CSV table of C-alpha atoms and ligand atoms in Angstrom, one decimal:
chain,number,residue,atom,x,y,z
A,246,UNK,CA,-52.1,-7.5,14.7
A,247,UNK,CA,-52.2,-3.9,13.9
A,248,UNK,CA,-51.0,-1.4,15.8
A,249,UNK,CA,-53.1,1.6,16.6
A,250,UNK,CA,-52.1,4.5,18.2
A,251,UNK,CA,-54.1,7.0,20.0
A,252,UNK,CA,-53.1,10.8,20.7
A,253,UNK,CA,-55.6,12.1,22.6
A,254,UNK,CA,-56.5,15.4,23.8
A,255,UNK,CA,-59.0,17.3,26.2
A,256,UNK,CA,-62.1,16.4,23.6
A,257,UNK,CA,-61.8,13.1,24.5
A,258,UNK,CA,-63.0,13.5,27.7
A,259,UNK,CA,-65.7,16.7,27.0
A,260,UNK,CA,-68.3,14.1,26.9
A,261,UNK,CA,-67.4,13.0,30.7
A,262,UNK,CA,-68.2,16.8,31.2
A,263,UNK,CA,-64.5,17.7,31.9
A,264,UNK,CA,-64.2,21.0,30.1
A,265,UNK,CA,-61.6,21.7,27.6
A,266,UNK,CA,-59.1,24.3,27.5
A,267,UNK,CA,-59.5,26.4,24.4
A,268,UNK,CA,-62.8,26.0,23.2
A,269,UNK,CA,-65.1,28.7,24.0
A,270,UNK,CA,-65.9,28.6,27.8
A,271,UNK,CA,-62.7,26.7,28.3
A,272,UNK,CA,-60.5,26.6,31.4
A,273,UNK,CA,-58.0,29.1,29.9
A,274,UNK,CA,-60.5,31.7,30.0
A,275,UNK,CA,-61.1,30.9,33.2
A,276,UNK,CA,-57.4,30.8,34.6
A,277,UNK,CA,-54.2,32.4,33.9
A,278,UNK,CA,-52.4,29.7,32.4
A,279,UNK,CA,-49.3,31.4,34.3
A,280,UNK,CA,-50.9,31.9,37.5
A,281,UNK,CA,-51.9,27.9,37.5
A,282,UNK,CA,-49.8,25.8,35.1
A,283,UNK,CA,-45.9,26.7,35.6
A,284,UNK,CA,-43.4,26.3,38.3
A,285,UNK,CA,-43.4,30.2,38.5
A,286,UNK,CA,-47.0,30.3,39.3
A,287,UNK,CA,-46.0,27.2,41.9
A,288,UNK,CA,-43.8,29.7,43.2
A,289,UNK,CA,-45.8,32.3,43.4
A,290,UNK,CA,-48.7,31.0,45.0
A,291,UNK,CA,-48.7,27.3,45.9
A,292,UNK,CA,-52.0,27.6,47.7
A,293,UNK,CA,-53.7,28.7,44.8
A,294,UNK,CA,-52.3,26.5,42.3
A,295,UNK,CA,-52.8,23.4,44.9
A,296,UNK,CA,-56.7,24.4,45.1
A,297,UNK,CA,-56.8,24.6,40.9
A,298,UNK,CA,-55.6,21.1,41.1
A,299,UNK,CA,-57.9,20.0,43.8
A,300,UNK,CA,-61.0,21.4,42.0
A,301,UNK,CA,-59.3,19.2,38.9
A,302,UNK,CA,-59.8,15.8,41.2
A,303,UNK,CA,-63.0,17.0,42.3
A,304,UNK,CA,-64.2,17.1,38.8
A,305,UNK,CA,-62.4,13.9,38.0
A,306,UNK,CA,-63.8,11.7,40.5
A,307,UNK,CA,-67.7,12.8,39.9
A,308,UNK,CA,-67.0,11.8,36.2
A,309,UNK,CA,-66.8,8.3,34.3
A,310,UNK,CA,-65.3,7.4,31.2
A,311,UNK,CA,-68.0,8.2,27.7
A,312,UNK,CA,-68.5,5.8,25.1
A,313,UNK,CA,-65.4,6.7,23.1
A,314,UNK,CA,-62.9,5.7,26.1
A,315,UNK,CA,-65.1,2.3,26.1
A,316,UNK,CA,-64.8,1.9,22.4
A,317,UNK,CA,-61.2,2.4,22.3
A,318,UNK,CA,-61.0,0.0,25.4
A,319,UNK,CA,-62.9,-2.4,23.6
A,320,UNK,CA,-60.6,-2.6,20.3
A,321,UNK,CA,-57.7,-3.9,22.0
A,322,UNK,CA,-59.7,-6.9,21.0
A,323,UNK,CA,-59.0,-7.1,17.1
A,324,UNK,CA,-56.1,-4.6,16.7
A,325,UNK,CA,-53.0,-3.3,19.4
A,326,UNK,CA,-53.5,-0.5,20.4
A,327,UNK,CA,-51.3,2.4,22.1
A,328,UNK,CA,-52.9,5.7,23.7
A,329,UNK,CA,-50.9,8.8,24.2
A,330,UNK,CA,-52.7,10.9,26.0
A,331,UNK,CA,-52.2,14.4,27.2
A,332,UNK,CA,-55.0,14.4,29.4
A,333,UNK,CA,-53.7,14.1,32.9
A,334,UNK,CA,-57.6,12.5,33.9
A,335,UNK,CA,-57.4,8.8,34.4
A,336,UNK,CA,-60.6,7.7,32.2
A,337,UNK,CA,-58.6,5.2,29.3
A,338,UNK,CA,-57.8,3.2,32.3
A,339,UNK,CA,-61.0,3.6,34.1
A,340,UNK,CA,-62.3,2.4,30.5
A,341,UNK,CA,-59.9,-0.5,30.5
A,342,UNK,CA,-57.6,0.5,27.9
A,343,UNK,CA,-54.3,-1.1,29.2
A,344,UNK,CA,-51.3,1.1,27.2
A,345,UNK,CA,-52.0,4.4,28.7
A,346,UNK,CA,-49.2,6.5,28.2
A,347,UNK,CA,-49.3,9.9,29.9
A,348,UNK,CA,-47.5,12.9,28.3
A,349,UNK,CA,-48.6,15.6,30.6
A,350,UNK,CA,-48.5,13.3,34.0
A,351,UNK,CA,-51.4,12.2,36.0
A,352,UNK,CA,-54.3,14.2,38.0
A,353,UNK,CA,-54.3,11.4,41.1
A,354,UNK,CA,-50.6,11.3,41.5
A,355,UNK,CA,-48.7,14.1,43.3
A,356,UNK,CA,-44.6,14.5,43.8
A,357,UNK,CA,-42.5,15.6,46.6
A,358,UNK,CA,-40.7,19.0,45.4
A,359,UNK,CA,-37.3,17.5,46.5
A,360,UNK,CA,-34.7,16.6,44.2
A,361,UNK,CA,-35.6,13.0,44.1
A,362,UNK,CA,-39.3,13.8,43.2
A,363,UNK,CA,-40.9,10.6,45.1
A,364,UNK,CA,-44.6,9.6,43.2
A,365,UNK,CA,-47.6,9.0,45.3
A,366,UNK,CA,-51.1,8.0,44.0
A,367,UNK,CA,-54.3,9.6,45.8
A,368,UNK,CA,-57.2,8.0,45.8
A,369,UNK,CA,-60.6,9.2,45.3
A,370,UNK,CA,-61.7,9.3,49.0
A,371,UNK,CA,-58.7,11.1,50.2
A,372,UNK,CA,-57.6,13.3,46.7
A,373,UNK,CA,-56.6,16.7,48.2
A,374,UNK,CA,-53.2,18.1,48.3
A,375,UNK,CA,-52.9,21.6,50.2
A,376,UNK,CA,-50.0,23.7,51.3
A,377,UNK,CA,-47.9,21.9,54.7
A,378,UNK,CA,-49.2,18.7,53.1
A,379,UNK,CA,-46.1,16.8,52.6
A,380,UNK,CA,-44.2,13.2,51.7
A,381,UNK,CA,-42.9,11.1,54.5
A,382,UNK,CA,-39.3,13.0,54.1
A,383,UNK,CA,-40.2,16.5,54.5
A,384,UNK,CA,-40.9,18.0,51.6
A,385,UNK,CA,-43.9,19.8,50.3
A,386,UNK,CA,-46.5,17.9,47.8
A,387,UNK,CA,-47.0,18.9,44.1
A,388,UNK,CA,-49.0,17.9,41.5
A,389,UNK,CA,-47.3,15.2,39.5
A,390,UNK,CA,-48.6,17.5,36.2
A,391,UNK,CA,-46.4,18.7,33.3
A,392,UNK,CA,-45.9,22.6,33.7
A,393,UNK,CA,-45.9,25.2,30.9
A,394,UNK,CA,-42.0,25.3,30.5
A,395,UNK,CA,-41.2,22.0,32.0
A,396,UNK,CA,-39.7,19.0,30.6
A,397,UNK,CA,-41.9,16.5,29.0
A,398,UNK,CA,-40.2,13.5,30.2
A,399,UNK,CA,-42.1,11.1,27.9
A,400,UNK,CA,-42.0,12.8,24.6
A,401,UNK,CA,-39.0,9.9,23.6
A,402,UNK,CA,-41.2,7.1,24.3
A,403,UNK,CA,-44.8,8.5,22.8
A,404,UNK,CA,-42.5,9.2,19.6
A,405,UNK,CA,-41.2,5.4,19.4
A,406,UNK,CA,-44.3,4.6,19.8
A,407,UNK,CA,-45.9,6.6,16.8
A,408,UNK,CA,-43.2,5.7,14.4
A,409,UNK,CA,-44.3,2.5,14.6
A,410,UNK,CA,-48.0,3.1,13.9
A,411,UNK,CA,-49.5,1.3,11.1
A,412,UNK,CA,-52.6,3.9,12.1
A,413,UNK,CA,-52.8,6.9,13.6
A,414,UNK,CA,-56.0,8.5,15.0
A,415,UNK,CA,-55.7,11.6,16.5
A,416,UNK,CA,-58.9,12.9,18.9
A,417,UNK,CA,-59.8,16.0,20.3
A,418,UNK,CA,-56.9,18.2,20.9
A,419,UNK,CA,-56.3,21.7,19.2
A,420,UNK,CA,-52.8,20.4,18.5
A,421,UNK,CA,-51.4,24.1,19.6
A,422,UNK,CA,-49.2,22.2,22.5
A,423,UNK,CA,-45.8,21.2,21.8
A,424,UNK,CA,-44.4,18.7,21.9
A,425,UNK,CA,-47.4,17.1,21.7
A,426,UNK,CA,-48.5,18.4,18.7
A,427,UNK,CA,-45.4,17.4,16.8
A,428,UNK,CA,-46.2,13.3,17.9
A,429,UNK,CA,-48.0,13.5,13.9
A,430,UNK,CA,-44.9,14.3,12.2
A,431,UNK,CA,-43.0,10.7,13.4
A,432,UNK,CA,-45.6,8.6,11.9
A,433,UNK,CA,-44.4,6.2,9.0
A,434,UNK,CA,-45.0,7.3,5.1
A,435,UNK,CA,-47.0,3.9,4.9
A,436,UNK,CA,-49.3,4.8,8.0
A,437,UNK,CA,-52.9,6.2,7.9
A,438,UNK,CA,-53.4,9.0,10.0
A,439,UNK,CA,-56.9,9.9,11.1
A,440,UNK,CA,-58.4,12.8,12.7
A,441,UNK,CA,-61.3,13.4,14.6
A,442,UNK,CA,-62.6,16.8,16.0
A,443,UNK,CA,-65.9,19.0,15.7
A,444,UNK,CA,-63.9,21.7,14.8
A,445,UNK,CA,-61.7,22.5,12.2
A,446,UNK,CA,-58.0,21.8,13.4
A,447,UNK,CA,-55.4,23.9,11.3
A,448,UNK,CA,-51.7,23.3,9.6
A,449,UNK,CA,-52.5,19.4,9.4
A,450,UNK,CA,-50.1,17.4,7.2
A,451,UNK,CA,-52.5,16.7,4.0
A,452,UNK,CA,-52.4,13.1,4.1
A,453,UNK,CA,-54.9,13.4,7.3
A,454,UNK,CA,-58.2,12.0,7.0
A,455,UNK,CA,-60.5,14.3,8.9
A,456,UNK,CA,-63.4,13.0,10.6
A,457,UNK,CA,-65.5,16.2,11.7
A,458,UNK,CA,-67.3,14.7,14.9
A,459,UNK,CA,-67.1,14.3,18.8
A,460,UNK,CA,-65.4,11.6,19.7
A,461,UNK,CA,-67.7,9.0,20.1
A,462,UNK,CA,-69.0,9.1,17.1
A,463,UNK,CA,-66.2,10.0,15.3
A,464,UNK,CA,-64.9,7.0,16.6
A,465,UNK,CA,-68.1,4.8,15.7
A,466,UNK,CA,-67.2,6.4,12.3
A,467,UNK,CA,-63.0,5.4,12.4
A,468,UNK,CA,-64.3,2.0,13.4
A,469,UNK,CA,-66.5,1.2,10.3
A,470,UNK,CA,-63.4,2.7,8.2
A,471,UNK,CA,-60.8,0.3,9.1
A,472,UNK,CA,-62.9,-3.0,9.4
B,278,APR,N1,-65.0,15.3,21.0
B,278,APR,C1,-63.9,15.5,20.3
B,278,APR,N2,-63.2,16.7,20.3
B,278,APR,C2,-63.8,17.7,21.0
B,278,APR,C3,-65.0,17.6,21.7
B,278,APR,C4,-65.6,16.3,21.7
B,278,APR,N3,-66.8,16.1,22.3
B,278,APR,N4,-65.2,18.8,22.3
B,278,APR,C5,-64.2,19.6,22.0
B,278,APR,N5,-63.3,19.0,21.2
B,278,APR,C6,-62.1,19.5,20.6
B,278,APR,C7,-62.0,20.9,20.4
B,278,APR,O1,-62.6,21.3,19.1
B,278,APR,C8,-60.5,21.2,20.4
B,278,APR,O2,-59.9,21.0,19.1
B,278,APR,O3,-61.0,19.2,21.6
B,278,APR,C9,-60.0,20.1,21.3
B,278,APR,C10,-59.5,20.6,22.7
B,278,APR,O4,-58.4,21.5,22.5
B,278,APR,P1,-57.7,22.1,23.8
B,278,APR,O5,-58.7,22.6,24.7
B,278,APR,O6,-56.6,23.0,23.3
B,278,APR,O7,-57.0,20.8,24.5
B,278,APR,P2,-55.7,20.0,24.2
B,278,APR,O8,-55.3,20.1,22.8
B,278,APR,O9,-55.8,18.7,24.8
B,278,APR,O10,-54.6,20.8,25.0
B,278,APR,C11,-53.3,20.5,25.1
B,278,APR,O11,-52.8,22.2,26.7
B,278,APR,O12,-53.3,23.4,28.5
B,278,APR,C12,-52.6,22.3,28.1
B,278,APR,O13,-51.7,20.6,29.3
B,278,APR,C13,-52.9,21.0,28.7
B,278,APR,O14,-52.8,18.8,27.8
B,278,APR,C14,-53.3,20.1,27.6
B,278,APR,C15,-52.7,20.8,26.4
Protein backbone atom coordinates (compact mmCIF):
# COMPACT_ATOMS: atom_id res chain seq x y z
CA UNK A 1 0.00 0.00 0.00
CA UNK A 2 1.29 3.50 -0.42
CA UNK A 3 1.87 5.67 2.09
CA UNK A 4 0.44 9.17 1.93
CA UNK A 5 1.09 11.74 4.00
CA UNK A 6 -0.85 14.79 4.89
CA UNK A 7 0.53 18.25 6.31
CA UNK A 8 -2.21 20.18 6.78
CA UNK A 9 -2.84 23.63 7.62
CA UNK A 10 -5.62 26.24 8.62
CA UNK A 11 -7.10 25.97 4.78
CA UNK A 12 -8.08 22.77 5.41
CA UNK A 13 -10.67 23.64 7.61
CA UNK A 14 -11.72 27.35 5.97
CA UNK A 15 -14.49 25.45 4.29
CA UNK A 16 -15.86 24.35 7.90
CA UNK A 17 -15.96 28.23 8.25
CA UNK A 18 -12.99 28.26 10.85
CA UNK A 19 -11.12 31.23 9.71
CA UNK A 20 -7.45 31.16 8.92
CA UNK A 21 -4.73 33.11 10.39
CA UNK A 22 -3.06 35.07 7.62
CA UNK A 23 -5.27 35.43 4.96
CA UNK A 24 -6.87 38.64 4.70
CA UNK A 25 -9.50 38.96 7.53
CA UNK A 26 -7.55 36.30 9.42
CA UNK A 27 -7.30 35.87 13.23
CA UNK A 28 -3.88 37.54 13.38
CA UNK A 29 -5.44 40.70 12.48
CA UNK A 30 -7.75 40.17 14.80
CA UNK A 31 -5.37 39.27 17.89
CA UNK A 32 -2.04 40.00 18.97
CA UNK A 33 -0.38 36.85 18.35
CA UNK A 34 1.61 37.80 21.78
CA UNK A 35 -1.20 38.83 23.73
CA UNK A 36 -3.00 35.21 22.90
CA UNK A 37 -0.48 32.54 21.64
CA UNK A 38 2.65 32.46 24.10
CA UNK A 39 3.29 31.62 27.71
CA UNK A 40 4.09 35.38 28.18
CA UNK A 41 0.77 36.39 27.09
CA UNK A 42 -0.47 33.24 29.50
CA UNK A 43 1.26 35.21 32.02
CA UNK A 44 0.11 38.19 31.39
CA UNK A 45 -3.43 37.80 31.24
CA UNK A 46 -4.70 34.20 31.69
CA UNK A 47 -8.33 35.45 31.56
CA UNK A 48 -7.99 36.78 28.30
CA UNK A 49 -6.05 34.21 26.71
CA UNK A 50 -8.55 31.39 28.34
CA UNK A 51 -11.65 33.38 26.67
CA UNK A 52 -9.49 33.38 23.04
CA UNK A 53 -9.52 29.69 23.49
CA UNK A 54 -13.01 29.34 24.64
CA UNK A 55 -14.41 31.40 21.63
CA UNK A 56 -11.91 28.67 19.56
CA UNK A 57 -14.25 25.64 21.03
CA UNK A 58 -17.22 27.61 20.46
CA UNK A 59 -16.39 27.90 16.84
CA UNK A 60 -15.22 24.26 16.77
CA UNK A 61 -18.18 22.66 18.11
CA UNK A 62 -20.85 24.60 15.70
CA UNK A 63 -18.67 23.31 12.71
CA UNK A 64 -18.29 19.81 10.88
CA UNK A 65 -15.76 18.41 8.87
CA UNK A 66 -16.00 19.70 4.64
CA UNK A 67 -15.68 17.43 1.89
CA UNK A 68 -11.89 17.43 1.86
CA UNK A 69 -11.53 15.91 5.59
CA UNK A 70 -14.18 13.16 4.19
CA UNK A 71 -12.13 12.54 1.12
CA UNK A 72 -9.05 12.21 2.87
CA UNK A 73 -10.95 9.93 5.46
CA UNK A 74 -12.20 7.99 2.73
CA UNK A 75 -8.65 7.13 1.05
CA UNK A 76 -7.48 5.18 3.79
CA UNK A 77 -9.30 2.76 1.70
CA UNK A 78 -6.73 2.15 -1.39
CA UNK A 79 -3.52 3.87 -0.05
CA UNK A 80 -2.05 4.48 3.99
CA UNK A 81 -2.35 7.39 4.86
CA UNK A 82 -0.71 9.77 7.67
CA UNK A 83 -2.07 13.34 8.54
CA UNK A 84 0.10 15.88 10.22
CA UNK A 85 -1.87 18.52 11.06
CA UNK A 86 -1.16 21.80 12.69
CA UNK A 87 -4.66 22.61 13.14
CA UNK A 88 -5.40 22.12 16.73
CA UNK A 89 -9.53 21.56 15.59
CA UNK A 90 -10.51 17.95 15.71
CA UNK A 91 -12.30 17.60 12.18
CA UNK A 92 -9.73 14.59 10.48
CA UNK A 93 -11.01 12.51 13.25
CA UNK A 94 -14.55 13.85 13.22
CA UNK A 95 -14.06 12.79 9.41
CA UNK A 96 -12.79 9.43 10.28
CA UNK A 97 -9.33 9.68 9.29
CA UNK A 98 -7.59 7.37 11.94
CA UNK A 99 -3.54 8.73 11.90
CA UNK A 100 -4.15 12.17 13.13
CA UNK A 101 -1.08 13.43 14.27
CA UNK A 102 -1.20 16.87 16.04
CA UNK A 103 1.81 19.23 15.84
CA UNK A 104 0.35 22.21 17.46
CA UNK A 105 -1.85 20.14 20.28
CA UNK A 106 -5.53 19.86 20.39
CA UNK A 107 -8.43 22.53 20.92
CA UNK A 108 -10.65 20.04 23.27
CA UNK A 109 -7.80 19.04 25.50
CA UNK A 110 -6.55 21.31 28.20
CA UNK A 111 -3.31 20.69 30.77
CA UNK A 112 -2.68 21.37 34.36
CA UNK A 113 0.26 24.19 34.50
CA UNK A 114 2.07 21.92 36.99
CA UNK A 115 5.21 20.31 36.20
CA UNK A 116 3.69 17.08 35.43
CA UNK A 117 1.25 18.71 32.84
CA UNK A 118 -1.75 16.12 33.36
CA UNK A 119 -4.06 15.92 29.79
CA UNK A 120 -7.85 16.19 30.06
CA UNK A 121 -10.27 16.06 27.15
CA UNK A 122 -13.50 18.46 27.17
CA UNK A 123 -16.25 17.64 25.63
CA UNK A 124 -18.53 19.62 23.53
CA UNK A 125 -21.33 20.13 26.20
CA UNK A 126 -19.01 21.23 28.86
CA UNK A 127 -15.80 22.90 26.59
CA UNK A 128 -14.95 26.05 28.68
CA UNK A 129 -11.81 26.54 30.67
CA UNK A 130 -11.69 29.97 32.74
CA UNK A 131 -9.37 31.33 35.39
CA UNK A 132 -9.77 29.14 39.14
CA UNK A 133 -10.83 26.36 36.79
CA UNK A 134 -8.44 23.74 37.83
CA UNK A 135 -7.27 19.76 37.62
CA UNK A 136 -8.09 17.44 40.46
CA UNK A 137 -4.41 18.44 42.17
CA UNK A 138 -4.57 22.01 42.35
CA UNK A 139 -3.36 23.51 39.66
CA UNK A 140 -4.75 26.00 37.12
CA UNK A 141 -6.03 24.66 33.57
CA UNK A 142 -4.41 25.62 30.21
CA UNK A 143 -4.96 25.02 26.87
CA UNK A 144 -3.16 21.85 25.72
CA UNK A 145 -1.98 24.26 22.45
CA UNK A 146 1.54 24.79 21.13
CA UNK A 147 2.69 28.41 22.18
CA UNK A 148 4.75 30.83 19.94
CA UNK A 149 8.21 29.93 21.54
CA UNK A 150 7.34 26.58 22.94
CA UNK A 151 8.58 23.32 22.23
CA UNK A 152 6.93 21.33 19.52
CA UNK A 153 7.05 18.08 21.11
CA UNK A 154 6.07 16.07 18.03
CA UNK A 155 8.19 17.57 15.38
CA UNK A 156 10.54 13.95 15.72
CA UNK A 157 7.68 11.86 14.98
CA UNK A 158 5.74 14.02 12.00
CA UNK A 159 9.47 14.00 10.46
CA UNK A 160 9.72 9.98 10.66
CA UNK A 161 6.85 10.03 9.34
CA UNK A 162 7.49 12.20 6.13
CA UNK A 163 10.75 10.60 5.38
CA UNK A 164 8.92 7.74 4.71
CA UNK A 165 6.38 9.21 2.34
CA UNK A 166 6.13 7.75 -1.00
CA UNK A 167 3.62 11.07 -1.48
CA UNK A 168 3.46 14.09 0.00
CA UNK A 169 0.47 16.46 -0.27
CA UNK A 170 0.64 19.47 1.46
CA UNK A 171 -2.96 21.64 2.03
CA UNK A 172 -3.64 24.91 3.02
CA UNK A 173 -1.07 26.32 5.20
CA UNK A 174 1.18 29.46 4.39
CA UNK A 175 4.16 27.36 5.36
CA UNK A 176 5.54 30.61 7.37
CA UNK A 177 5.50 28.36 10.78
CA UNK A 178 8.44 26.57 11.76
CA UNK A 179 9.03 23.77 12.35
CA UNK A 180 6.20 22.92 10.53
CA UNK A 181 7.07 24.35 7.53
CA UNK A 182 10.41 22.51 7.38
CA UNK A 183 8.28 18.84 7.56
CA UNK A 184 8.84 19.27 3.20
CA UNK A 185 12.39 19.25 3.37
CA UNK A 186 12.60 15.31 5.05
CA UNK A 187 10.70 13.88 2.26
CA UNK A 188 12.60 11.12 0.18
CA UNK A 189 14.28 12.11 -3.41
CA UNK A 190 11.93 9.34 -4.90
CA UNK A 191 8.70 10.93 -3.24
CA UNK A 192 6.09 13.18 -5.00
CA UNK A 193 5.27 16.10 -3.22
CA UNK A 194 2.00 17.83 -3.91
CA UNK A 195 0.62 21.18 -3.09
CA UNK A 196 -2.61 22.52 -2.83
CA UNK A 197 -3.58 26.15 -1.99
CA UNK A 198 -5.65 29.10 -3.72
CA UNK A 199 -2.90 31.16 -3.28
CA UNK A 200 0.42 31.33 -4.35
CA UNK A 201 2.77 29.73 -1.51
CA UNK A 202 6.39 31.08 -1.80
CA UNK A 203 10.20 29.49 -1.43
CA UNK A 204 8.78 25.88 -2.40
CA UNK A 205 11.38 23.26 -3.29
CA UNK A 206 10.81 23.05 -7.28
CA UNK A 207 10.02 19.58 -7.51
CA UNK A 208 6.46 20.61 -5.96
CA UNK A 209 3.50 20.02 -7.97
CA UNK A 210 1.10 22.91 -7.27
CA UNK A 211 -2.42 22.50 -7.41
CA UNK A 212 -3.93 26.15 -7.15
CA UNK A 213 -7.45 25.23 -5.47
CA UNK A 214 -9.33 24.96 -2.01
CA UNK A 215 -9.00 21.97 -0.70
CA UNK A 216 -11.73 20.04 -1.68
CA UNK A 217 -11.26 20.37 -4.93
CA UNK A 218 -7.83 20.42 -4.98
CA UNK A 219 -8.15 17.27 -3.52
CA UNK A 220 -10.79 15.89 -6.05
CA UNK A 221 -7.97 17.08 -8.43
CA UNK A 222 -4.79 15.05 -6.34
CA UNK A 223 -7.16 12.13 -6.35
CA UNK A 224 -7.62 11.80 -10.27
CA UNK A 225 -3.60 12.35 -10.37
CA UNK A 226 -2.50 9.47 -8.49
CA UNK A 227 -5.15 6.77 -9.58
N1 LIG B 1 -8.47 25.56 0.96
C1 LIG B 1 -7.12 25.44 1.00
N2 LIG B 1 -6.30 26.41 1.43
C2 LIG B 1 -6.86 27.57 1.82
C3 LIG B 1 -8.26 27.78 1.80
C4 LIG B 1 -9.07 26.71 1.34
N3 LIG B 1 -10.41 26.81 1.29
N4 LIG B 1 -8.50 29.03 2.27
C5 LIG B 1 -7.29 29.57 2.57
N5 LIG B 1 -6.30 28.70 2.31
C6 LIG B 1 -4.86 28.83 2.49
C7 LIG B 1 -4.32 30.24 2.43
O1 LIG B 1 -4.09 30.63 1.08
C8 LIG B 1 -3.01 30.11 3.23
O2 LIG B 1 -1.93 29.74 2.40
O3 LIG B 1 -4.54 28.39 3.79
C9 LIG B 1 -3.33 28.98 4.21
C10 LIG B 1 -3.51 29.43 5.64
O4 LIG B 1 -2.32 29.93 6.16
P1 LIG B 1 -2.20 30.41 7.68
O5 LIG B 1 -3.38 31.23 8.03
O6 LIG B 1 -0.87 31.00 7.86
O7 LIG B 1 -2.36 29.03 8.49
P2 LIG B 1 -1.26 27.94 8.83
O8 LIG B 1 -0.22 27.87 7.77
O9 LIG B 1 -1.98 26.70 9.18
O10 LIG B 1 -0.61 28.53 10.15
C11 LIG B 1 0.39 27.83 10.80
O11 LIG B 1 0.41 29.41 12.57
O12 LIG B 1 -0.66 30.82 14.06
C12 LIG B 1 -0.12 29.59 13.88
O13 LIG B 1 -0.36 27.79 15.25
C13 LIG B 1 -1.01 28.44 14.20
O14 LIG B 1 -0.99 26.23 13.23
C14 LIG B 1 -0.99 27.61 12.93
C15 LIG B 1 0.32 28.04 12.28
Amino acid sequence: MKKIVVLSGAGMSAESGIGTFRDAGGLWEKYIIDDVATPDGFRRNPALVLDFYNQRRKQLVESKPNEGHLILAELENKYDIHIITQNVDNLHEQAGSTKVLHLHGELMKVRSTSASADVFELSNNNYEINLGDKCPKGYQLRPHIVWFGEEVPEIENAVDIVKTADILVVIGTSMQVYPAASLINYVKTTSTVYLIDPLDIEHLPTHVHVIKNIASKGLKEFVKMID
